[in-house]
C-alpha positions as CSV (number, residue, x, y, z in Angstrom):
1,X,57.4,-65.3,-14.7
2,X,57.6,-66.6,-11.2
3,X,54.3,-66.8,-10.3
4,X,54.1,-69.3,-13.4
5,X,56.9,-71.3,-12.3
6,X,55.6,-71.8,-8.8
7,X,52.0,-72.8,-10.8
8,X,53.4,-75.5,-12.9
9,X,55.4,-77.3,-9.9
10,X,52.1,-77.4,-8.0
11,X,50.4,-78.6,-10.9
12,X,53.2,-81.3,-11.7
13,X,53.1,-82.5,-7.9
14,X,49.5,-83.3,-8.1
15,X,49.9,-87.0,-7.2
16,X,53.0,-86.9,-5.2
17,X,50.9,-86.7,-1.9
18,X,53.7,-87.2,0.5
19,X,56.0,-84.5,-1.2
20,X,52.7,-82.5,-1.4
21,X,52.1,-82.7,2.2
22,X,55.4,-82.1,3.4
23,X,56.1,-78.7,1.3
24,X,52.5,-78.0,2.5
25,X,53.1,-78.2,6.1
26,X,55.9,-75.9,5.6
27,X,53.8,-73.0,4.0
28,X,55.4,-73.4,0.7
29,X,52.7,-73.9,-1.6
30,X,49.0,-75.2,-1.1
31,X,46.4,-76.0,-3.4
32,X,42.5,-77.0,-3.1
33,X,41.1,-79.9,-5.1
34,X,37.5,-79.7,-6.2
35,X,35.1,-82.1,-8.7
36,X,36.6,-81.2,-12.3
37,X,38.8,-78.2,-11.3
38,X,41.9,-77.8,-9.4
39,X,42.8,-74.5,-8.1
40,X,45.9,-73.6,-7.0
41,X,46.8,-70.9,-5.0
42,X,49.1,-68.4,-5.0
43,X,53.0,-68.6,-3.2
44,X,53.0,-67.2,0.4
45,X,54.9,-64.3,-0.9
46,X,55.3,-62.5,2.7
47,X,56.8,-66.2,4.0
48,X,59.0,-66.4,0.9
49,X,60.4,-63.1,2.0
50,X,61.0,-63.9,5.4
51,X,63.1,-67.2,4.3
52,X,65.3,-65.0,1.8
53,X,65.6,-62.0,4.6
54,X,69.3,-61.9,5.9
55,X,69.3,-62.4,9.4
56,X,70.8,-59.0,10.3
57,X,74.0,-58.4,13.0
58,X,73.4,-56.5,16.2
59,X,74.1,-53.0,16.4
60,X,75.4,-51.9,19.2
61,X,75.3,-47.8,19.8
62,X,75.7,-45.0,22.9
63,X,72.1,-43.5,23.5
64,X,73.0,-40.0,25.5
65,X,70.3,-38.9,27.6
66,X,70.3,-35.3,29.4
67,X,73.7,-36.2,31.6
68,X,74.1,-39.8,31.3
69,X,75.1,-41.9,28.7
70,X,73.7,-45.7,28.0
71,X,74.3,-48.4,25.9
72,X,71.5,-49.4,23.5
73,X,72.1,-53.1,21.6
74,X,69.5,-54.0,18.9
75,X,69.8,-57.4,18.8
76,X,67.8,-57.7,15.0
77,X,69.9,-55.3,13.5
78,X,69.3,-51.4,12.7
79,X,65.2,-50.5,12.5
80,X,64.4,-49.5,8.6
81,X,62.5,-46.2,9.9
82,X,63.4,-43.6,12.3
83,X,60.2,-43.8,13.7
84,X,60.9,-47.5,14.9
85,X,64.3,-46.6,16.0
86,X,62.5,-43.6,18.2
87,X,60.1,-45.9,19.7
88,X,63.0,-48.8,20.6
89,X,64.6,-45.8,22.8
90,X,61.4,-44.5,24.2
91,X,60.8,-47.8,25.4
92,X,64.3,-48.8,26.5
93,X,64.5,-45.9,28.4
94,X,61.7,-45.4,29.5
95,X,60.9,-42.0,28.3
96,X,57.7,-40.0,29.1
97,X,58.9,-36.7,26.9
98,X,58.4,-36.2,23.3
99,X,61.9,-36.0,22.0
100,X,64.0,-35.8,19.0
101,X,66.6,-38.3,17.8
102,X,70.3,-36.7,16.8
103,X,73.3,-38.9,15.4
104,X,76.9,-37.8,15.9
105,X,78.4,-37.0,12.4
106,X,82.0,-37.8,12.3
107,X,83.2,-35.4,9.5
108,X,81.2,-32.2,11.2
109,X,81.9,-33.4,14.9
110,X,78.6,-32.6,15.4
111,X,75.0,-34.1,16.2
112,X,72.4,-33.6,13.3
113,X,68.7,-34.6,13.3
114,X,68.4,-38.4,12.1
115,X,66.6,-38.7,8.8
116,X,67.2,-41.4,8.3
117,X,68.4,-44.7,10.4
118,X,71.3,-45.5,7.7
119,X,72.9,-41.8,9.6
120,X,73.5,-44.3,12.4
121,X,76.6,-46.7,12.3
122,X,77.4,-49.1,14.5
123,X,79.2,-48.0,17.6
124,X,78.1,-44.3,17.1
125,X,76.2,-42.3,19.1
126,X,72.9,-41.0,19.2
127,X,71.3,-38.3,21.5
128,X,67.8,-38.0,23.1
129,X,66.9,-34.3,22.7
130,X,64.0,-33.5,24.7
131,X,61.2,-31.2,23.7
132,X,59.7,-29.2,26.5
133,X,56.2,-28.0,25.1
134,X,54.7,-24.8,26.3
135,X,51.0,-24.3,25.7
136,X,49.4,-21.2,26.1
137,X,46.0,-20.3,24.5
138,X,45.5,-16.7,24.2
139,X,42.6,-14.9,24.9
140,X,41.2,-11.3,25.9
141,X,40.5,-11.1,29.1
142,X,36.3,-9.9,29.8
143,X,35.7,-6.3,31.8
144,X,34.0,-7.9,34.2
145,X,36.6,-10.0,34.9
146,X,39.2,-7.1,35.2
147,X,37.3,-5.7,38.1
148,X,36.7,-9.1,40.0
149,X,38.6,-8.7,43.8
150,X,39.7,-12.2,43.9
151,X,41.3,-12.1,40.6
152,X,43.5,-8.9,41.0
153,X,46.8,-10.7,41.3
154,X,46.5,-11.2,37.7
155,X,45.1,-8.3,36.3
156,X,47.2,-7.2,33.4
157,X,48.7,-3.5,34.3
158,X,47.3,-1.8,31.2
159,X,49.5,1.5,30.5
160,X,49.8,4.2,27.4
161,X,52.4,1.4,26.1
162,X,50.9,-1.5,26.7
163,X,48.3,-3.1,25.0
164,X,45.8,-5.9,26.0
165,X,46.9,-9.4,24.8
166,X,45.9,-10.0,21.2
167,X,43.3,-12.9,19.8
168,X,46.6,-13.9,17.2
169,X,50.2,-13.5,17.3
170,X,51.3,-11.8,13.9
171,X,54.9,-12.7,12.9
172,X,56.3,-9.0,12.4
173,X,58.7,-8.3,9.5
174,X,63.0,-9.0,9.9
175,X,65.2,-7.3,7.8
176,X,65.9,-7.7,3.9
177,X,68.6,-10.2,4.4
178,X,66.7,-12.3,7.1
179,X,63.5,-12.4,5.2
180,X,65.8,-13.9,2.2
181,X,67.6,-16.6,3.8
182,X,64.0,-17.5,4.9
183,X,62.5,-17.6,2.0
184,X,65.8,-20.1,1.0
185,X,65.4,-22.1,3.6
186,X,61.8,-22.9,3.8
187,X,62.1,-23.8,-0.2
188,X,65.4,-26.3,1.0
189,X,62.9,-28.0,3.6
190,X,60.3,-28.2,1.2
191,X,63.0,-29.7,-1.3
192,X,64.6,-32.4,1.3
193,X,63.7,-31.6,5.1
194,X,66.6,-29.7,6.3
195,X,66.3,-27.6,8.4
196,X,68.2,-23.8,8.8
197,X,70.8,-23.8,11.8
198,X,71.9,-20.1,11.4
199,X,73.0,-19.0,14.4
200,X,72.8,-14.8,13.6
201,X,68.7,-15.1,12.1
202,X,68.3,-17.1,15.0
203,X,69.3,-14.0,17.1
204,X,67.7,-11.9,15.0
205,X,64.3,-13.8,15.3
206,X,63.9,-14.1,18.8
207,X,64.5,-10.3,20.0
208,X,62.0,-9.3,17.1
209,X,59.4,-11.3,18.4
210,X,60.6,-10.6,21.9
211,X,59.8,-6.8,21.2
212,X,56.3,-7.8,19.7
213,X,55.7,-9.4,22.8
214,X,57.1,-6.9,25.4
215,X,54.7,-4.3,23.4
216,X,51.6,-6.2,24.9
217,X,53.5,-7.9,28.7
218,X,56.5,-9.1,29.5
219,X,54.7,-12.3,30.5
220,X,51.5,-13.2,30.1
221,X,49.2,-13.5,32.8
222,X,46.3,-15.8,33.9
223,X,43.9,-14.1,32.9
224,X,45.7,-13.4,29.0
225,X,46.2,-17.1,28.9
226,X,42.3,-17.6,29.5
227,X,42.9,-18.9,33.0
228,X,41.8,-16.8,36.4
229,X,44.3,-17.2,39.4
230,X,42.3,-19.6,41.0
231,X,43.0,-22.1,38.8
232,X,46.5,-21.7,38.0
233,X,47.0,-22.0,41.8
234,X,45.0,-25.1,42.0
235,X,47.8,-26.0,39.3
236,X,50.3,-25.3,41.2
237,X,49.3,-27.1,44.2
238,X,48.7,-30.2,42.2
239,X,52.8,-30.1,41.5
240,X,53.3,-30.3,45.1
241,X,51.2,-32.9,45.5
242,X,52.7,-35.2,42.3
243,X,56.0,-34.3,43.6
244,X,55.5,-36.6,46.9
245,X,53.9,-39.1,44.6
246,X,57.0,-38.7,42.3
247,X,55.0,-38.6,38.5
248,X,57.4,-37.5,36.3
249,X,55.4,-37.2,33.5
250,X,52.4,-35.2,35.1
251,X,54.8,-32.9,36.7
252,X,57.0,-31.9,33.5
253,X,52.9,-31.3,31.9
254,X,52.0,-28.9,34.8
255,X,55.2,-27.1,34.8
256,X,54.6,-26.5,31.2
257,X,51.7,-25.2,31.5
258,X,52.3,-22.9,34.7
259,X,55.0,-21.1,32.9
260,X,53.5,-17.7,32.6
261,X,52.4,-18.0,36.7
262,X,56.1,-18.7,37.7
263,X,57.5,-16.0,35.6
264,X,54.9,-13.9,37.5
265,X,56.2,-15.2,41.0
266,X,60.0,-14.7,39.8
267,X,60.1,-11.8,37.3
268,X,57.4,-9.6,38.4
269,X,56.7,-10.0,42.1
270,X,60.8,-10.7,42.4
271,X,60.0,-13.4,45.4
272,X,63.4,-14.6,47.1
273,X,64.9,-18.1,46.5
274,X,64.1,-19.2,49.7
275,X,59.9,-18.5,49.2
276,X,60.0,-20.0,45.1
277,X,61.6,-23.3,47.2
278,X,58.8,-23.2,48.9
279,X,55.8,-22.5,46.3
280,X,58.0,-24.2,42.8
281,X,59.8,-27.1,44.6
282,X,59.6,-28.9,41.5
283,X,61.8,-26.1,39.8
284,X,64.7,-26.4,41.9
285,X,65.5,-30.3,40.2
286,X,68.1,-30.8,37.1
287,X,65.1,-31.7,34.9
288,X,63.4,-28.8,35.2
289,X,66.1,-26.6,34.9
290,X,66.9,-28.0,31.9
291,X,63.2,-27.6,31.1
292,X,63.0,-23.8,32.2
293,X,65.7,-23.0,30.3
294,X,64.8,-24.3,27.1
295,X,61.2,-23.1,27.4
296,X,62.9,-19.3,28.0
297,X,65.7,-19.6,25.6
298,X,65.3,-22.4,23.3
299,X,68.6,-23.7,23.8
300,X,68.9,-27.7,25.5
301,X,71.3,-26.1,28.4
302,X,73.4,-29.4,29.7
303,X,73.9,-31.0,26.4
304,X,75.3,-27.9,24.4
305,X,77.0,-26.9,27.5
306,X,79.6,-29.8,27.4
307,X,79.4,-30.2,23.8
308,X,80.9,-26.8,23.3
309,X,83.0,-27.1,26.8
310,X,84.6,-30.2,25.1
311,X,84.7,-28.5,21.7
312,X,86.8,-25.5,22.4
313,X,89.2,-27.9,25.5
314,X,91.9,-28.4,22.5
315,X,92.6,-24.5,22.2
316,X,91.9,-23.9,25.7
317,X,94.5,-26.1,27.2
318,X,97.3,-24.9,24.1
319,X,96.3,-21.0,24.7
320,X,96.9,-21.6,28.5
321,X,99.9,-23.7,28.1
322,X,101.5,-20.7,26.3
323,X,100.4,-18.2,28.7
324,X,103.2,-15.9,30.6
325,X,103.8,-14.9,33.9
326,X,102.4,-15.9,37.5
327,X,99.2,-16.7,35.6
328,X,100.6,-19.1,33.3
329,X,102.4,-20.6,35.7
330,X,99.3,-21.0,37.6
331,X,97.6,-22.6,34.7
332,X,100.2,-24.8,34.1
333,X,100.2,-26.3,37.7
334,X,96.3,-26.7,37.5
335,X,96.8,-28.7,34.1
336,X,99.9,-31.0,36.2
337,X,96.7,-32.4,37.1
338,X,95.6,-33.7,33.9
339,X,98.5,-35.9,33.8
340,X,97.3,-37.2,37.2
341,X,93.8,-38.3,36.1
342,X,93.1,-37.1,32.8
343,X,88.8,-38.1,32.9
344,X,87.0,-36.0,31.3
345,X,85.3,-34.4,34.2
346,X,88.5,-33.7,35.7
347,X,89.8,-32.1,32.1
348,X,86.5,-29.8,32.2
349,X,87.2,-29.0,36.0
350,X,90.4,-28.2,34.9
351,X,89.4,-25.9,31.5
352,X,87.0,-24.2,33.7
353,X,89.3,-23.5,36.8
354,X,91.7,-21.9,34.1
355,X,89.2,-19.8,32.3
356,X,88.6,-18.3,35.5
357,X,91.6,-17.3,35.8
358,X,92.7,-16.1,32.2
359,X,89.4,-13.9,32.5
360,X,91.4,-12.1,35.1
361,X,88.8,-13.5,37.9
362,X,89.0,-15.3,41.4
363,X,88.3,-18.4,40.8
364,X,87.7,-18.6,44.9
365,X,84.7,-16.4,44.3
366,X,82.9,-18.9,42.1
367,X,84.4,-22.4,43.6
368,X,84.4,-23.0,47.5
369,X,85.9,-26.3,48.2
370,X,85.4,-27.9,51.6
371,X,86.6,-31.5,53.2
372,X,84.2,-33.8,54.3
373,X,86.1,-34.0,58.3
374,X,84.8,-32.9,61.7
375,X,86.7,-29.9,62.6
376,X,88.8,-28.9,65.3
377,X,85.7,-28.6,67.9
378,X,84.5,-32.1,66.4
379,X,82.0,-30.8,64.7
380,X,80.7,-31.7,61.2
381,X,80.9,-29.1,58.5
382,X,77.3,-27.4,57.2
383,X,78.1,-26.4,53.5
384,X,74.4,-24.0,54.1
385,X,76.3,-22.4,57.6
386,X,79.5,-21.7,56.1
387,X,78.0,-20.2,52.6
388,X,75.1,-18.4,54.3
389,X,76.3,-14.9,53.1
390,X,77.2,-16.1,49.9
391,X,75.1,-14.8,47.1
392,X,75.7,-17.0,44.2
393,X,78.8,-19.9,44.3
394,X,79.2,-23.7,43.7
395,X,80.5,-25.7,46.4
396,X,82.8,-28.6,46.0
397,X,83.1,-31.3,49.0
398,X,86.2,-34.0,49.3
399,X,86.5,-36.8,51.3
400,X,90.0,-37.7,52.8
401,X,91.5,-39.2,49.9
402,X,90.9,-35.8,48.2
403,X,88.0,-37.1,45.8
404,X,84.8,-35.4,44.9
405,X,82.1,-36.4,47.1
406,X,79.1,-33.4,46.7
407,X,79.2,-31.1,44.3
408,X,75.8,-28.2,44.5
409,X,74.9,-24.9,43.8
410,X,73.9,-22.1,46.6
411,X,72.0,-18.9,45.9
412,X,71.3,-16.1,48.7
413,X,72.7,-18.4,51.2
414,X,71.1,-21.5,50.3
415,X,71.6,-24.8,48.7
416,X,69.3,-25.4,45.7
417,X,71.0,-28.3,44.1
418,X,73.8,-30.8,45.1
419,X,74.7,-33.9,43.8
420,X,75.6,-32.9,40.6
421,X,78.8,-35.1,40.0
422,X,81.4,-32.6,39.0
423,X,82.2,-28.8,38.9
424,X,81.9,-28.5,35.2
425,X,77.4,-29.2,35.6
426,X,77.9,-26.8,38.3
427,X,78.7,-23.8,36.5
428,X,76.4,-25.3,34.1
429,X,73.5,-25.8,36.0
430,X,74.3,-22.3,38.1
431,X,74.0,-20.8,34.6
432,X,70.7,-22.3,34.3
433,X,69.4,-21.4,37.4
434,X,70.2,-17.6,36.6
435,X,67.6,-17.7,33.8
436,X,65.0,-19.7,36.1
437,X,65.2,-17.5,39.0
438,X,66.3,-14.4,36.8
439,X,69.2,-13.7,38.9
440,X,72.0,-10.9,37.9
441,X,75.5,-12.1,37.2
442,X,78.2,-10.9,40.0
443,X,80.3,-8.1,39.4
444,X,83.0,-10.0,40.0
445,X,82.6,-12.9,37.5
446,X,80.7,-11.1,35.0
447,X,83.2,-12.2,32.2
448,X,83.0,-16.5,32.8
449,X,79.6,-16.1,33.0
450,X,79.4,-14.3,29.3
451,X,81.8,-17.0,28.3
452,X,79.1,-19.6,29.3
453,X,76.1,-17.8,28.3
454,X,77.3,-16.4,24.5
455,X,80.2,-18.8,24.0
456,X,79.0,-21.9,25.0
457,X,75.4,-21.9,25.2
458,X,75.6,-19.2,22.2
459,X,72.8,-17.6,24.1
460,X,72.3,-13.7,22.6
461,X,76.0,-14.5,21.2
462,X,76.2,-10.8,20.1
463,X,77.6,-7.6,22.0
464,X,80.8,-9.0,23.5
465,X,83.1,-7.5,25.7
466,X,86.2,-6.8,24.5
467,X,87.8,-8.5,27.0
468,X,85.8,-12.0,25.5
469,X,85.7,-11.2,22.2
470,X,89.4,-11.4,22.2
471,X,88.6,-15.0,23.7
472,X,86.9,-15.7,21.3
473,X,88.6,-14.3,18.1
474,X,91.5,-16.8,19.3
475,X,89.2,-19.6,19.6
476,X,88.3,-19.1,15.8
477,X,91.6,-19.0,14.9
């Protein structure tokens, strides 16, 4: 019916010229004249859209990236697809990963994959989870290979209960009830693209197929990912080369794919800190902790660290308000300090400090603070002297005015990372480096560090303690 409306005006407009030419110049309608025919073309429909479209409002929302958090204004309004939205970050922000979008859902208090760019409001937040990809291609390793001289560092050590590595992974079998929630779930994706978030199949998944694997190596080696040791040290020298040339993007690709040679350096040949500074530079760096973590766990470690962190603060702070005795009264002179400053750095610093403490632990033997002054002989504090027979702390360093100037990590006597902002990525990123470098927990702190590892980071969550089970049972409550 339109169509023929826009006909007949043309038609009737035949020998208006100037009205003719001035509707023409502006796109709206245009017609050919020939000897005994006039043809008249159809409206521009895409420009009729575009004059009816609604010029759209900016949005304005908070794009969280690993640690940091920026603002993101789209000045034409919310894309209509995710996959635009996705791009206008990666480009933004310049981001070399591939990554997932996540918007914060106000009713859960939670992030959820976007769908579906109407999930994101104006003001809210959205989150940049990046996807560390690990490729290894499987293959059987040749006899002749086996026996080479120069290739014996990676020889698989092939015993009565190990096997060689096969041509294809088999998914083994989980249990009744894991198979059937499964089976649910992969009919709910194909129904509307949800996805399972169950924390206990999760579990229950990754030690099955960690047994399948352990049956053939705990870690593959060069020669089981098709590679000889030659070439995966070439790799490796090429990150040390890209580090000084400071590419990002190349580095995070041949990280990924040394994986299976650094877990030989770390788990296998057990090298100290001190030598994997000096062959994986690249590891010791936030990113790739981050990275390394989630490529051994699965689990993004900084974001879901403070999410949870900041998740479970409410309960915290009440359960040690009400706490008895010299501890509470210690607890309730560390949270004085809240009313001081109450950021939320400090409020973590605080929460953590606490925990410590309510775990029944020193919280000297994780935290060693030091001011940023000369000393008595005039000489400047070394952090690396003074911690040189620690094994495992984080180090805190205030200026005068009692502010955080340094916060860093050392391991077996040296500093691996500093500059981390606040005490709360400390712990966080000390965590992260335990998985890396496969360190042991201390004696002496082994509770906070189950708190960090199955509470917050929900990391083999089963097989408490009792002593943090009971922390958790009142966190549930």
């Amino acid at each position: 019916m339109l169509e023929r409306l826009w006909t007949a005006l043309s038609v009737k407009l035949v020998n208006e010229k100037k009205l003719l030419r001035g509707l023409s110049s502006r796109g709206v309608v245009a017609f050919a004249r020939f000897p005994e025919r006039r043809v008249v073309s159809r409206p521009n429909w895409p420009l009729v859209k575009l004059i009816k479209k609604r010029v759209m409002d900016p949005v304005v929302v908070k794009v969280i990236i690993d640690h940091r958090s920026e603002k993101l204004t789209l000045s034409s309004g919310m894309p209509e697809t995710v996959e635009q939205l996705h791009k206008t970050v990666k480009d933004t922000f310049q981001i070399h990963e591939e990554f997932i979008l996540h918007y914060f859902d106000e009713d859960f208090g939670d992030f959820f994959t976007i769908h579906s760019t109407s999930d994101v409001k104006h003001k809210g937040s959205i989150k940049v989870v990046i996807i560390p990809s690990v490729v290894l291609t499987l293959a059987i390793p040749e006899t002749d290979s086996v026996t080479d001289a120069d290739n014996v560092r990676d020889t698989p050590s092939v015993t009565s209960q190990k096997e060689l590595w096969p041509k294809e992974i088999k998914i083994p079998l989980f249990t009744v009830a894991t198979e059937a929630v499964l089976r649910s779930a992969n009919e709910q994706f194909l129904k509307d693209g949800s996805v399972l978030n169950n924390t206990r199949v999760r579990s229950e998944i990754m030690e099955k197929l960690a047994d399948y694997m352990y049956s053939y190596t705990a870690y593959p080696t060069g020669l089981q990912v098709g590679e000889n040791g030659e070439h995966q040290e070439q790799q490796r020298l090429k990150i040390l080369s890209e580090i000084k040339k400071r590419e990002r993007a190349t580095i995070n690709q041949l990280m990924s794919k040394t994986f299976a040679h650094r877990r030989q350096d770390v788990v296998t040949l057990q090298l100290s800190v001190k030598e994997i500074k000096d062959r994986w530079p690249a590891l010791l760096d936030v990113s790739q902790v981050n990275a390394e973590f989630h490529r051994i766990t699965t689990v993004n470690l900084e974001s879901k660290f403070m999410f949870m962190l900041d998740h479970y603060t409410p309960k915290l702070l009440a359960m040690f308000q009400e706490k008895k005795g010299a501890v509470g009264e210690r607890h309730r002179t560390e949270m004085n300090i809240l009313l001081q400053s109450g950021t939320t750095e400090k409020t973590r610093e605080v929460v953590i400090r606490c925990l410590i403490d309510h775990l029944g632990e020193d919280v000297g033997a994780l935290i060693k603070e030091f001011e940023n002054f000369e000393d008595t002989n005039h000489r400047a504090i070394s952090v690396e002297e003074e911690l040189a027979a620690e094994t495992m702390a984080v180090f805190l360093v205030r200026d005068e005015s009692g502010q955080v100037g340094n916060v860093g990590i050392v391991i077996e006597g040296s500093i691996v990372l500093d500059h981390l902002g606040d005490l709360s990525r400390g712990c966080c990123y000390l965590l992260g480096l335990t998985y890396a470098l496969d360190l042991k927990y201390p004696k002496t702190l082994k509770y906070i560090f189950e708190v960090f590892q199955k509470i917050l980071l929900e990391v083999d969550p089963g097989k408490l303690s009792t002593k943090v089970l009971r922390l958790k049972n009142n966190l549930m409550t």
